[in-house]
Short mmCIF file of C-alpha atoms in Angstrom, two decimals:
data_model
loop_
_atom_site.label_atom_id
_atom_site.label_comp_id
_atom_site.label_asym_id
_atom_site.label_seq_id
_atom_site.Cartn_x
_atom_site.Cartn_y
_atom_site.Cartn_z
CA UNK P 1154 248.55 -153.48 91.61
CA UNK P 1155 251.91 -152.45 93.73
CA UNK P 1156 250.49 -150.89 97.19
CA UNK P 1157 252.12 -147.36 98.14
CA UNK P 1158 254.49 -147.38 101.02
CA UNK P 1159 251.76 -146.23 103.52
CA UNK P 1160 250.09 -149.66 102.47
CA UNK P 1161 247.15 -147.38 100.29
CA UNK P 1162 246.70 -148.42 96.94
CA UNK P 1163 247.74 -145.92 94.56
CA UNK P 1164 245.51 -142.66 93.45
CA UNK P 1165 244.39 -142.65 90.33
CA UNK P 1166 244.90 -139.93 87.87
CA UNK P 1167 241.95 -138.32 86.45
CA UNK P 1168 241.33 -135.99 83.76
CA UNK P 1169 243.61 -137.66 81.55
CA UNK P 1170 242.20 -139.73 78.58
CA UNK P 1171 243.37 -143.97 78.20
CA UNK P 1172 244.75 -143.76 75.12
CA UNK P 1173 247.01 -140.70 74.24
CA UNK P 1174 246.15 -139.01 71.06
CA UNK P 1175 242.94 -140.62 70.70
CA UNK P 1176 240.73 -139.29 67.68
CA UNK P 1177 237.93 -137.65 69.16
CA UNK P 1178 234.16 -138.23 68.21
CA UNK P 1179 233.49 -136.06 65.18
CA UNK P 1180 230.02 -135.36 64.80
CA UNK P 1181 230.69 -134.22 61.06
CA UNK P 1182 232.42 -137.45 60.52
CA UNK P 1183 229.93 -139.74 62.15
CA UNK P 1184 227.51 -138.08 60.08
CA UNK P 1185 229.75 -138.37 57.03
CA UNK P 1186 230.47 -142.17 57.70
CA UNK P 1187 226.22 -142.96 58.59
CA UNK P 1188 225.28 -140.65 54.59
CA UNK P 1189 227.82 -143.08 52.42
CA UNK P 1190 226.33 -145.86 54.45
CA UNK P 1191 223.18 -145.57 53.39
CA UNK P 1192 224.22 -144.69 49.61
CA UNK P 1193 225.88 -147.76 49.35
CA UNK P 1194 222.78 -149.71 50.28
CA UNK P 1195 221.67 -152.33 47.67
CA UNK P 1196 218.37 -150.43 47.27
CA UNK P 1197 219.97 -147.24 46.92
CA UNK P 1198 220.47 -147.18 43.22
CA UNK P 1199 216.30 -148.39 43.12
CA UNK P 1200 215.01 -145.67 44.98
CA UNK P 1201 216.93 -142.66 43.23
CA UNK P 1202 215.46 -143.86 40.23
CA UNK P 1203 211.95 -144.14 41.14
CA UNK P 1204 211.52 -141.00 43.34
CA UNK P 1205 213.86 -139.03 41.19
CA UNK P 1206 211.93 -139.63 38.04
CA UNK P 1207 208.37 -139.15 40.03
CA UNK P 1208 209.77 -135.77 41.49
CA UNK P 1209 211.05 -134.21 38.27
CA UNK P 1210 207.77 -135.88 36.52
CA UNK P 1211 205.42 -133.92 39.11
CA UNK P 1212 207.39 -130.64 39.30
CA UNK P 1213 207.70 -130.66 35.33
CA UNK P 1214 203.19 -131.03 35.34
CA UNK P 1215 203.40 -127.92 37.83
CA UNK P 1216 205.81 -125.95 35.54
CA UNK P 1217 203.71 -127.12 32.42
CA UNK P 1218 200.32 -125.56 33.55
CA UNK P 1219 202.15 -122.42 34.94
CA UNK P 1220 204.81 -121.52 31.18
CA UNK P 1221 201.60 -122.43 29.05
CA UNK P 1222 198.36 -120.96 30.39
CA UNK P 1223 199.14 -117.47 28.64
CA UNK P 1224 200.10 -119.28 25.21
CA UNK P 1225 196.90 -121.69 25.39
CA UNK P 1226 194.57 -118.32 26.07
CA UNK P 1227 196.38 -116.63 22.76
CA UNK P 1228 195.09 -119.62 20.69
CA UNK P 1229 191.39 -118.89 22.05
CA UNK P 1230 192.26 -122.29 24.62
CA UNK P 1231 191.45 -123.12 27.73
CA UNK P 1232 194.29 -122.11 30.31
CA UNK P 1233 194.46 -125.79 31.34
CA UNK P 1234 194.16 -127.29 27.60
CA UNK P 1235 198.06 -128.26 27.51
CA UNK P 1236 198.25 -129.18 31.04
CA UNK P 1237 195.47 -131.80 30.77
CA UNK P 1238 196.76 -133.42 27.89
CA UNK P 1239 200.16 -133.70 29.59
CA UNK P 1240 198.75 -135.09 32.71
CA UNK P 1241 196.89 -137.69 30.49
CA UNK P 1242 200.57 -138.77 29.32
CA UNK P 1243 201.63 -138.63 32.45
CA UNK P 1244 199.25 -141.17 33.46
CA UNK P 1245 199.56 -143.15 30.41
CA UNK P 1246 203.28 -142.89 31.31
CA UNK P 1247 202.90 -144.22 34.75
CA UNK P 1248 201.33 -147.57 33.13
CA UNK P 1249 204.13 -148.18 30.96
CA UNK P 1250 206.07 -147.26 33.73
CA UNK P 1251 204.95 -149.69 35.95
CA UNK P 1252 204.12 -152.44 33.32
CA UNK P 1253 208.14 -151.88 32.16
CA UNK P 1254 209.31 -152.28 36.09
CA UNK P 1255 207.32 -155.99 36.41
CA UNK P 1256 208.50 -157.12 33.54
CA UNK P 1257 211.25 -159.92 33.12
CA UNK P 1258 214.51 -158.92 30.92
CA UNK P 1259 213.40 -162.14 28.87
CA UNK P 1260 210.45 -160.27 28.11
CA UNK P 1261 212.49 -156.89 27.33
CA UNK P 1262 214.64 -158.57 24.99
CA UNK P 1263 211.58 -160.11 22.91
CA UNK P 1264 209.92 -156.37 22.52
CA UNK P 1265 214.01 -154.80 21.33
CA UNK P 1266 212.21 -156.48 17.17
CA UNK P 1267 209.24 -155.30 17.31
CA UNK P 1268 209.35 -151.40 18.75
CA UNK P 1269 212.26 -151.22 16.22
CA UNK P 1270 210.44 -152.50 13.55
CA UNK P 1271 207.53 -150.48 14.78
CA UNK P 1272 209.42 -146.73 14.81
CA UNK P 1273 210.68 -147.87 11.60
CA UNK P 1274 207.45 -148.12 9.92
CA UNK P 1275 206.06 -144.92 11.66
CA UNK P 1276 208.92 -142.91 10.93
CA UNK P 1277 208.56 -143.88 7.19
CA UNK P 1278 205.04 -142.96 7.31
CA UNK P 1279 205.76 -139.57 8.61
CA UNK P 1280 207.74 -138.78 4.90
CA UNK P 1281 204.16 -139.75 2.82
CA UNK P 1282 202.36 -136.99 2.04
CA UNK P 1283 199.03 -136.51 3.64
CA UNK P 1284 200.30 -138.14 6.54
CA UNK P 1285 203.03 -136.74 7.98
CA UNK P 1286 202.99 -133.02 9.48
CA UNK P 1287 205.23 -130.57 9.55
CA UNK P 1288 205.55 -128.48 12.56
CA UNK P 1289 207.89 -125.23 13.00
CA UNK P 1290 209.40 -126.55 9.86
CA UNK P 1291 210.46 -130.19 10.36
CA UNK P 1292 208.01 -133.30 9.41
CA UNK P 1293 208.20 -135.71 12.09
CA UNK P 1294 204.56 -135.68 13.13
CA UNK P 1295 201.56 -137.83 12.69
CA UNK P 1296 198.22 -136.81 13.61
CA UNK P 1297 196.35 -139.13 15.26
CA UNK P 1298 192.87 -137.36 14.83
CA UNK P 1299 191.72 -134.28 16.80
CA UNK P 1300 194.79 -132.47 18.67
CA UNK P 1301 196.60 -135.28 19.73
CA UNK P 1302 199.87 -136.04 17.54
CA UNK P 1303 202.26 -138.46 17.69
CA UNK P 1304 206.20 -138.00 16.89
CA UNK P 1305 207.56 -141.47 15.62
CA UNK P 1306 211.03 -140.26 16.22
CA UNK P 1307 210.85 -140.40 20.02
CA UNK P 1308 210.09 -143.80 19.84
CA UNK P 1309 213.04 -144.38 17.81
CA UNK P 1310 215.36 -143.73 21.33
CA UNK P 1311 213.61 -146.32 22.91
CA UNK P 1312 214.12 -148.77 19.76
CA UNK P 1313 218.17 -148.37 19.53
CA UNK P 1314 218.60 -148.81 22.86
CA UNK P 1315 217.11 -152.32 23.37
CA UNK P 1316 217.70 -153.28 19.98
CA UNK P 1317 221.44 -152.31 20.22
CA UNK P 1318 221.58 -153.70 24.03
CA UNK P 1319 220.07 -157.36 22.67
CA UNK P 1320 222.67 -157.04 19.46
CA UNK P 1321 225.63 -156.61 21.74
CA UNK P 1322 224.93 -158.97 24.63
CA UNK P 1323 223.96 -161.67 21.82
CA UNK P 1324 227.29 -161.07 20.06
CA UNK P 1325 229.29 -160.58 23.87
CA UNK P 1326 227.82 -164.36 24.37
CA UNK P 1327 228.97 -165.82 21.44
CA UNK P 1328 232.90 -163.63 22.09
CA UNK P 1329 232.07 -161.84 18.88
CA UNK P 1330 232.94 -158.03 19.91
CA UNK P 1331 236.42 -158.74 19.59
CA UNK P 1332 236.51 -158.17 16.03
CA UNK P 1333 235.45 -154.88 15.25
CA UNK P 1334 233.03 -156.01 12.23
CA UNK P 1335 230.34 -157.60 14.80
CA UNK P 1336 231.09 -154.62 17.03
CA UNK P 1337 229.70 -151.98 13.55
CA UNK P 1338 227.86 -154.22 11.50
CA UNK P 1339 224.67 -154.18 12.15
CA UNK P 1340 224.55 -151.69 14.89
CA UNK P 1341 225.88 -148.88 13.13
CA UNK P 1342 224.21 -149.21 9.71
CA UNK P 1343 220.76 -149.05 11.49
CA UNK P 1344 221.49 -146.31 13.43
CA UNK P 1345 222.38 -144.10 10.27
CA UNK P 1346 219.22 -145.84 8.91
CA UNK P 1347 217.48 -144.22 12.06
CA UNK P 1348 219.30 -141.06 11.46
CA UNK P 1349 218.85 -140.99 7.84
CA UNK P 1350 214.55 -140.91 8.24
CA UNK P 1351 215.27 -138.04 11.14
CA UNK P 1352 216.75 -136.07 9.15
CA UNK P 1353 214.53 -136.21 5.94
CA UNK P 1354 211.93 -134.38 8.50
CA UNK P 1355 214.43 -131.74 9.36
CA UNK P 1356 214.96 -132.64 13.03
CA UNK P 1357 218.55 -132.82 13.84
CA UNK P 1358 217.70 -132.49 17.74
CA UNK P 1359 216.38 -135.74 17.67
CA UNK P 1360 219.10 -137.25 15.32
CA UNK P 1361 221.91 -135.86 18.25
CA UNK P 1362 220.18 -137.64 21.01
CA UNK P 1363 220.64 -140.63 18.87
CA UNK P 1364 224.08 -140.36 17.98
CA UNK P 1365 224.78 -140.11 21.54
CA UNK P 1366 223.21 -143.40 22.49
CA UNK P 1367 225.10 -145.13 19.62
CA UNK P 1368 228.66 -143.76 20.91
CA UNK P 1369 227.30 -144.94 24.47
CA UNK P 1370 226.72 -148.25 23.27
CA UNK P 1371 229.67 -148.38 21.46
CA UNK P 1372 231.79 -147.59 24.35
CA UNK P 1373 230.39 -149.92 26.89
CA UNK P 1374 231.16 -152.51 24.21
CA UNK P 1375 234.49 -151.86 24.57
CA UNK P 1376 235.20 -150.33 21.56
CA UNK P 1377 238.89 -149.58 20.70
CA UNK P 1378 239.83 -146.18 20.43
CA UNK P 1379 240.89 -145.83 17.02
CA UNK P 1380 237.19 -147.44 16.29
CA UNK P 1381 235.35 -145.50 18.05
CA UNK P 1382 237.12 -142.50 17.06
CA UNK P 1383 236.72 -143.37 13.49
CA UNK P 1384 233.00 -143.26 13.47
CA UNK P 1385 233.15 -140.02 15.68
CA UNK P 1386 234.94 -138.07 12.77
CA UNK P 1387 232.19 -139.54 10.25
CA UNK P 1388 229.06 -138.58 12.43
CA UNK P 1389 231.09 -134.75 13.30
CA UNK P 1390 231.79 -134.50 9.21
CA UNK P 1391 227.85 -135.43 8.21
CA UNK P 1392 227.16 -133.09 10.87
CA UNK P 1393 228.87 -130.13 9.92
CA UNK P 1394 227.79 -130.34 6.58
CA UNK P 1395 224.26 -130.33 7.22
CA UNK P 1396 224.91 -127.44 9.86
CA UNK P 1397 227.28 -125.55 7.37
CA UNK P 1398 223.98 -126.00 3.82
CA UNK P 1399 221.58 -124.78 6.33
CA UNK P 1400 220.63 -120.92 7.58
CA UNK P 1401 218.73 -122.03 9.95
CA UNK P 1402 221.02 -123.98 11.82
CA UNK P 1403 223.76 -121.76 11.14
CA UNK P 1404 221.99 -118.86 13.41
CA UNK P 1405 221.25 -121.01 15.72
CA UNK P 1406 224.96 -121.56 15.93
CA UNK P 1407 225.83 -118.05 16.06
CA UNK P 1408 223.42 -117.26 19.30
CA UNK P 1409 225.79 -119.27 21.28
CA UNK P 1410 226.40 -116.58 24.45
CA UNK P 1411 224.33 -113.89 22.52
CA UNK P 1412 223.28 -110.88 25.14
CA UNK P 1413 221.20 -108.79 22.41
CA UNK P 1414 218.24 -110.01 19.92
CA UNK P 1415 220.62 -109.18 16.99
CA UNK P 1416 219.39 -108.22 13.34
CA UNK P 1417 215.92 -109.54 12.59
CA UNK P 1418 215.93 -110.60 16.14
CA UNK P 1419 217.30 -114.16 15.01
CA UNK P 1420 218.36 -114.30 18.65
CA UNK P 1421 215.54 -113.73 20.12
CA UNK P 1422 214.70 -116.78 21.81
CA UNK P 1423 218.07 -117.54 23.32
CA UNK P 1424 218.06 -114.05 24.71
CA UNK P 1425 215.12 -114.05 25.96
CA UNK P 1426 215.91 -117.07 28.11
CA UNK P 1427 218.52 -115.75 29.72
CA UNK P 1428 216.75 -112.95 30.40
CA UNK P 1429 214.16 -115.36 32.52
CA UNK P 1430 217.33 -116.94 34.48
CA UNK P 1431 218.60 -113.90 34.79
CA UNK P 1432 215.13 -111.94 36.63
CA UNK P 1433 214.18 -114.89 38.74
CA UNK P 1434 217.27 -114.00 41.32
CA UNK P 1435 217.98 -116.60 44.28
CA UNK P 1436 214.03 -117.93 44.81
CA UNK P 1437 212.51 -116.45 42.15
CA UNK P 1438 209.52 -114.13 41.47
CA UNK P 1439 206.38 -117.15 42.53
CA UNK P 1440 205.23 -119.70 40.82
CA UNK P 1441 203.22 -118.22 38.36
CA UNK P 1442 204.75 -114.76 38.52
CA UNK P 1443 206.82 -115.15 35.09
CA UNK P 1444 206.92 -112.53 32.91
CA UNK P 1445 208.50 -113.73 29.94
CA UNK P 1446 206.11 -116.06 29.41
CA UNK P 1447 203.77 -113.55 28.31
CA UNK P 1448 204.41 -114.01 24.45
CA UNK P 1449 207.76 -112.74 24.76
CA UNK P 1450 209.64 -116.38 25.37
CA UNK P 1451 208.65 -118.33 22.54
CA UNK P 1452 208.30 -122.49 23.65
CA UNK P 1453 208.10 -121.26 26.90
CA UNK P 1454 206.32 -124.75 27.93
CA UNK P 1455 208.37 -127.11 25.70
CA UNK P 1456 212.08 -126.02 25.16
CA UNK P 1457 212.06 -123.43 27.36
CA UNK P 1458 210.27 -124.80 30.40
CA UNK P 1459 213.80 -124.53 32.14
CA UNK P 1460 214.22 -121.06 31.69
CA UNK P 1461 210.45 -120.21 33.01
CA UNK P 1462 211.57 -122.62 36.24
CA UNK P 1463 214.74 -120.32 36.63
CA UNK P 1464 212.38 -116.76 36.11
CA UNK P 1465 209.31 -118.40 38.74
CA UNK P 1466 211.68 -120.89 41.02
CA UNK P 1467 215.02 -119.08 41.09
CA UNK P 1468 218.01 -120.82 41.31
CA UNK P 1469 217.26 -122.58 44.38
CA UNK P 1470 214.79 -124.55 41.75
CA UNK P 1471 216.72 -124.87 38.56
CA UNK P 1472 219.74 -126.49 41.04
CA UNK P 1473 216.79 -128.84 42.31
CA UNK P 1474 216.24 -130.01 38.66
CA UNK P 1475 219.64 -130.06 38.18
CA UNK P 1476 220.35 -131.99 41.24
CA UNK P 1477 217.46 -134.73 40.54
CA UNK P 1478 218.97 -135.12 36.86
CA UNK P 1479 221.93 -135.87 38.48
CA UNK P 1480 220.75 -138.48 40.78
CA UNK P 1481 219.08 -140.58 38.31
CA UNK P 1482 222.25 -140.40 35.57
CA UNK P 1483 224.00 -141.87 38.92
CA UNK P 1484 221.49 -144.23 39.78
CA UNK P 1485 221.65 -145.38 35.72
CA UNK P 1486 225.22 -145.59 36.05
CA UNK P 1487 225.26 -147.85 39.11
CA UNK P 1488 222.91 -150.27 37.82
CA UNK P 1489 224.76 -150.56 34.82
CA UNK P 1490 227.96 -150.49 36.53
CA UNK P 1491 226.92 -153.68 38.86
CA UNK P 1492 225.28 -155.98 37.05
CA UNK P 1493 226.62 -159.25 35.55
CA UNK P 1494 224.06 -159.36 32.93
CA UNK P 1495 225.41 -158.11 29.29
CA UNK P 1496 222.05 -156.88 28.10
CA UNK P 1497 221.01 -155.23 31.20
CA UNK P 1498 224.38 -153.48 31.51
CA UNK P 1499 224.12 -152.04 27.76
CA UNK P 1500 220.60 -151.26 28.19
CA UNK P 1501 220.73 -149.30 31.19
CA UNK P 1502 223.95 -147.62 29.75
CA UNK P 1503 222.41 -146.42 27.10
CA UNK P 1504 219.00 -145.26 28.82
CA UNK P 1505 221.43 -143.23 31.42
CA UNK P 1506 222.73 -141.54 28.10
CA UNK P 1507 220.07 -140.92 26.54
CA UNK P 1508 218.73 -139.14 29.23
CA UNK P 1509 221.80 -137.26 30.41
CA UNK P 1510 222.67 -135.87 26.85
CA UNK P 1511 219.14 -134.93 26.14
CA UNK P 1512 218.83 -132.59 29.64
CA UNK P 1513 222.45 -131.70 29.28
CA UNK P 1514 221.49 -130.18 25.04
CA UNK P 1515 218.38 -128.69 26.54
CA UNK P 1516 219.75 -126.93 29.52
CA UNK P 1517 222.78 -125.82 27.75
CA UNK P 1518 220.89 -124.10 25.07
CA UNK P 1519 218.63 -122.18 27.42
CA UNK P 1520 222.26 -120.89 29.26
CA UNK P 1521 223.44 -120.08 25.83
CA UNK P 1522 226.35 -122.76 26.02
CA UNK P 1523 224.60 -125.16 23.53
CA UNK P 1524 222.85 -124.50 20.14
CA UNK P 1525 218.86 -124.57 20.20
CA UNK P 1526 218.38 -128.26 19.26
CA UNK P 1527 214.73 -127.78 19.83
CA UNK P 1528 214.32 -130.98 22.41
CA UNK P 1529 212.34 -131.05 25.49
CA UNK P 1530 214.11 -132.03 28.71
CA UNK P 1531 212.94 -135.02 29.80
CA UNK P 1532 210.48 -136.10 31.81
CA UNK P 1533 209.82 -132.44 32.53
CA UNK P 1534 208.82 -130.52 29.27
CA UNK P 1535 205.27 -130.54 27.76
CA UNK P 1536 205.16 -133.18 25.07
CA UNK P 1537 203.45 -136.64 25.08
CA UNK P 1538 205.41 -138.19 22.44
CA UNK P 1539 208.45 -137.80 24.55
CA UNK P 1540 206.95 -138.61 27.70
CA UNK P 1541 206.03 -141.44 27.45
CA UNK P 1542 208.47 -144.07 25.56
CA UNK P 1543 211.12 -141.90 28.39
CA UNK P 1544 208.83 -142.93 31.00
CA UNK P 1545 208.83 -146.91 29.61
CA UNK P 1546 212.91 -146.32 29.46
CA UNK P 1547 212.70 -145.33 33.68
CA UNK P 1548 210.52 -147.96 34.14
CA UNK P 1549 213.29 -150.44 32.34
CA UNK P 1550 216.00 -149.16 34.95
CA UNK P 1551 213.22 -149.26 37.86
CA UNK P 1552 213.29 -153.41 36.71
CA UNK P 1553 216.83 -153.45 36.45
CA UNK P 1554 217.78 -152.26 39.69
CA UNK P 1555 215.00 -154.59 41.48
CA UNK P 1556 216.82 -157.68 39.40
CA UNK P 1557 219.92 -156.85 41.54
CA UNK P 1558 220.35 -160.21 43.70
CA UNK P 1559 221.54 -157.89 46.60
CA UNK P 1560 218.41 -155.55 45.94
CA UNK P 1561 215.96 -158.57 45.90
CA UNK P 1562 217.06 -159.95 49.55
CA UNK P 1563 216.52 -156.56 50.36
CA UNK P 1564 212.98 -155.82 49.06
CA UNK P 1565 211.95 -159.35 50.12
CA UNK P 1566 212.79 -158.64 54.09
CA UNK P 1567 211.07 -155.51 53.67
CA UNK P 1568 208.34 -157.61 52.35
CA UNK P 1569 208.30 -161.05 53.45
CA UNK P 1570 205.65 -163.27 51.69
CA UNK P 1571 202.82 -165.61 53.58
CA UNK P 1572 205.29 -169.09 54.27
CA UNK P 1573 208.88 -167.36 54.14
CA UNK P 1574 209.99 -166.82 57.91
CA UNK P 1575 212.89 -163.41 58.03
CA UNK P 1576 215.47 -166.07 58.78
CA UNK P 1577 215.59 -167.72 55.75
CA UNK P 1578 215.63 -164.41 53.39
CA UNK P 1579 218.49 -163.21 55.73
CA UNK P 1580 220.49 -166.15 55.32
CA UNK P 1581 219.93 -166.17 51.13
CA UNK P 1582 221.02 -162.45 51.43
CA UNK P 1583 224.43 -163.41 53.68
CA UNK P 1584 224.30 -166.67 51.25
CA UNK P 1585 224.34 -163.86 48.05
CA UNK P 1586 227.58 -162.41 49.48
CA UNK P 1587 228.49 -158.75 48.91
CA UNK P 1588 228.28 -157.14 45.28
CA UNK P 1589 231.79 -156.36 43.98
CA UNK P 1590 231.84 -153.26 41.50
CA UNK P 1591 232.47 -154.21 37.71
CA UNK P 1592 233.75 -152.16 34.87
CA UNK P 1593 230.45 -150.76 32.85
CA UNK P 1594 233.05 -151.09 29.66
CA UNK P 1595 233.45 -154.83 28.78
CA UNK P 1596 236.64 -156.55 29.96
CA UNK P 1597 239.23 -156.76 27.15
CA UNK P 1598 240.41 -159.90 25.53
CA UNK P 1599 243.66 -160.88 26.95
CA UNK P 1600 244.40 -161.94 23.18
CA UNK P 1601 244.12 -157.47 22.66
CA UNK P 1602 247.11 -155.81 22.98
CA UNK P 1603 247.04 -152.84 25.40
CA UNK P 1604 248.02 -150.55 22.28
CA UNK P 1605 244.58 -150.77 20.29
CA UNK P 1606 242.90 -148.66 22.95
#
């Protein structure tokens, strides 16, 4: 440093920063920079799954006892009768839940036969008379002695998604889905076969949610556009026609954004529902305080249960539903979206849709954007038969997203077995490497041209 001329070194300047034009600290930033941090941690994806499916589970008991204590005392029941038997499912839920998460994806694969051949039989049994029951007009019910009933049809999700998964990574393996035969045949003819016993019971709910997980499964395949639109038209032409030969449906069509009852009241229930979002404000009138549930909103604890949230929660709760929904179709995404496993990717694809289009039908009818489909959002409404093959689908993505190899390094430093020193799981975690995203729509063959998308 050059000394001054009176032989003094030189004053520094203060007050002046190093750097000109330095970026300051941002606290929002920091913050910003610490949140996608942690959401792109391997275990992320793992723990959106399992506390967002616990949280709406738990909030959707609480709503359950609260929308049907005034219908169970108009049947002469106790106020708690449908609350108990959906907290028994709940806990019969939480096995298969749990049993679903340990298991292997060997092990997932093996069961795809046997639930599909399973729902199969049950669903036929539901069309023999003296067996099958018909409630609020569609026969999809089998009684199972006593009060406890059992809708085959629920279970028929469950067995086109890991029948369809195990189909297309077999076929993926063998570089079959290139040809658009193995990509239909025999996916598509047993989901019509699926559809086709639905529908001889009336419940065309049921038979959407299906249809959706079949287009889902189809386009994670890879499926080329003109294909996949193809089979769109036939599903949307079979669907119109049994909409356009059926009253029923028909009004149900025509309460889409209805704000009055209309003749005979055929809008009644859509109306009505609104009229519960609509009186419940920003926090709602307290949990319990609905009035609409008082025999004037009919499946107030089934269909409805959304709608009695909105009227007791306000929208501070309905946005908490809607926000937890959101989280796990994310989390379902992701797993699917970073896995290099064929069959887990298709599986947890179609799980994720399942799930998504079935709250996305429910909530839209009960804001009058959607027909009345009459299905219960998941995890949430009351309803055994749905609960608990959904519950064995969350525990499937619960496994997937521990099978992760960044996700297993993870859980086994949080957990280090007797024998296995820290070091050595954080060296087979740096040895892993980091996860690179992949496409959850199969890479095309470089043999395709680019025009058959």
């Amino acid at each position: 440093m050059p000394a001054s001329r009176t032989g003094r070194p030189p004053a520094r300047r203060a007050g002046r920063p190093a750097a000109a034009g330095a970026p300051r600290d941002n606290p929002v930033r920091r913050l910003y920079l610490r949140a996608q941090k942690a959401w792109d941690r391997p275990l992320t994806a793992y723990y959106l799954i399992l506390g967002g499916s616990l949280l709406i589970t738990v909030l959707g008991l609480v709503m359950v006892y609260s929308a049907s204590q005034i219908t169970a005392l108009q049947l002469s029941l106790p106020g708690s009768y449908f609350f108990r038997k959906q907290f028994l499912a709940a806990l019969i839920g939480g096995v298969l839940l749990f049993a679903a998460s340990r298991m292997p994806v060997k092990l997932h694969r093996a069961l795809a036969y046997p639930i599909l051949a399973g729902a199969v039989f049950l669903m036929v049994l539901v069309q023999v008379p003296g067996i099958g029951l018909s409630v609020n007009g569609n026969q999809n019910w089998i009684s199972l002695g006593g009060s406890f009933q059992i809708q085959p049809s629920e279970f028929g999700k469950l067995a086109l998604v890991l029948w369809g998964a195990d189909l297309l990574a077999r076929k993926q393996d063998r570089r079959l889905l290139t040809q658009w035969k193995h990509m239909l045949v025999p996916l598509v003819p047993a989901a019509f076969m699926l559809l086709g016993l639905i529908m001889l019971g009336g419940d065309m709910g049921t038979a959407i949610i299906l249809t959706a997980i079949l287009f889902g499964l189809l386009w994670l395949a890879g499926a080329p556009t003109r294909l996949f639109v193809g089979v769109l038209s036939v599903a949307l032409a079979i669907g119109f026609l049994l909409i356009k030969t059926s009253p029923n449906r028909m009004s149900r069509l025509a309460c889409i954004g209805a704000t009055e009852p209309g003749p005979h009241d055929t809008c009644w229930q859509a109306v009505h529902g609104i009229y519960a979002l609509a009186s419940g404000g920003l926090f709602g009138s307290g949990l319990g305080a609905s009035v609409e549930k008082w025999g004037q909103l009919p499946e107030a604890h089934t269909d409805f249960i959304f709608a009695i949230t909105g009227e007791e929660l306000g929208l501070a709760g309905t946005l908490s539903v809607l926000a937890l929904f959101a989280a796990l179709g994310y989390a379902g995404i992701r797993v699917a979206g970073r896995t290099e496993d064929p069959f887990v990717r298709y599986a947890a694809g179609g799980v994720t849709t399942w799930i998504t289009a079935q709250a996305v039908i429910n909530i839209g009818a009960v804001l009058g954007l959607l027909p009345i489909a009459g299905v219960p959002l998941p995890l949430f409404s009351y309803g055994g038969s749905a609960l608990l093959p959904t519950m064995f689908a969350i525990g499937l993505l619960i496994a997937f997203a521990r099978d992760d190899p960044a996700a297993r390094a993870a859980l086994a430093m949080r957990q280090p077995r007797f024998g296995r020193k820290r070091g050595a799981v954080r060296e087979s975690a740096r040895a892993a490497g980091p996860r690179r995203w992949n496409t959850m729509r199969r890479r095309a063959s470089a043999a395709r041209s680019s025009g058959e998308r």
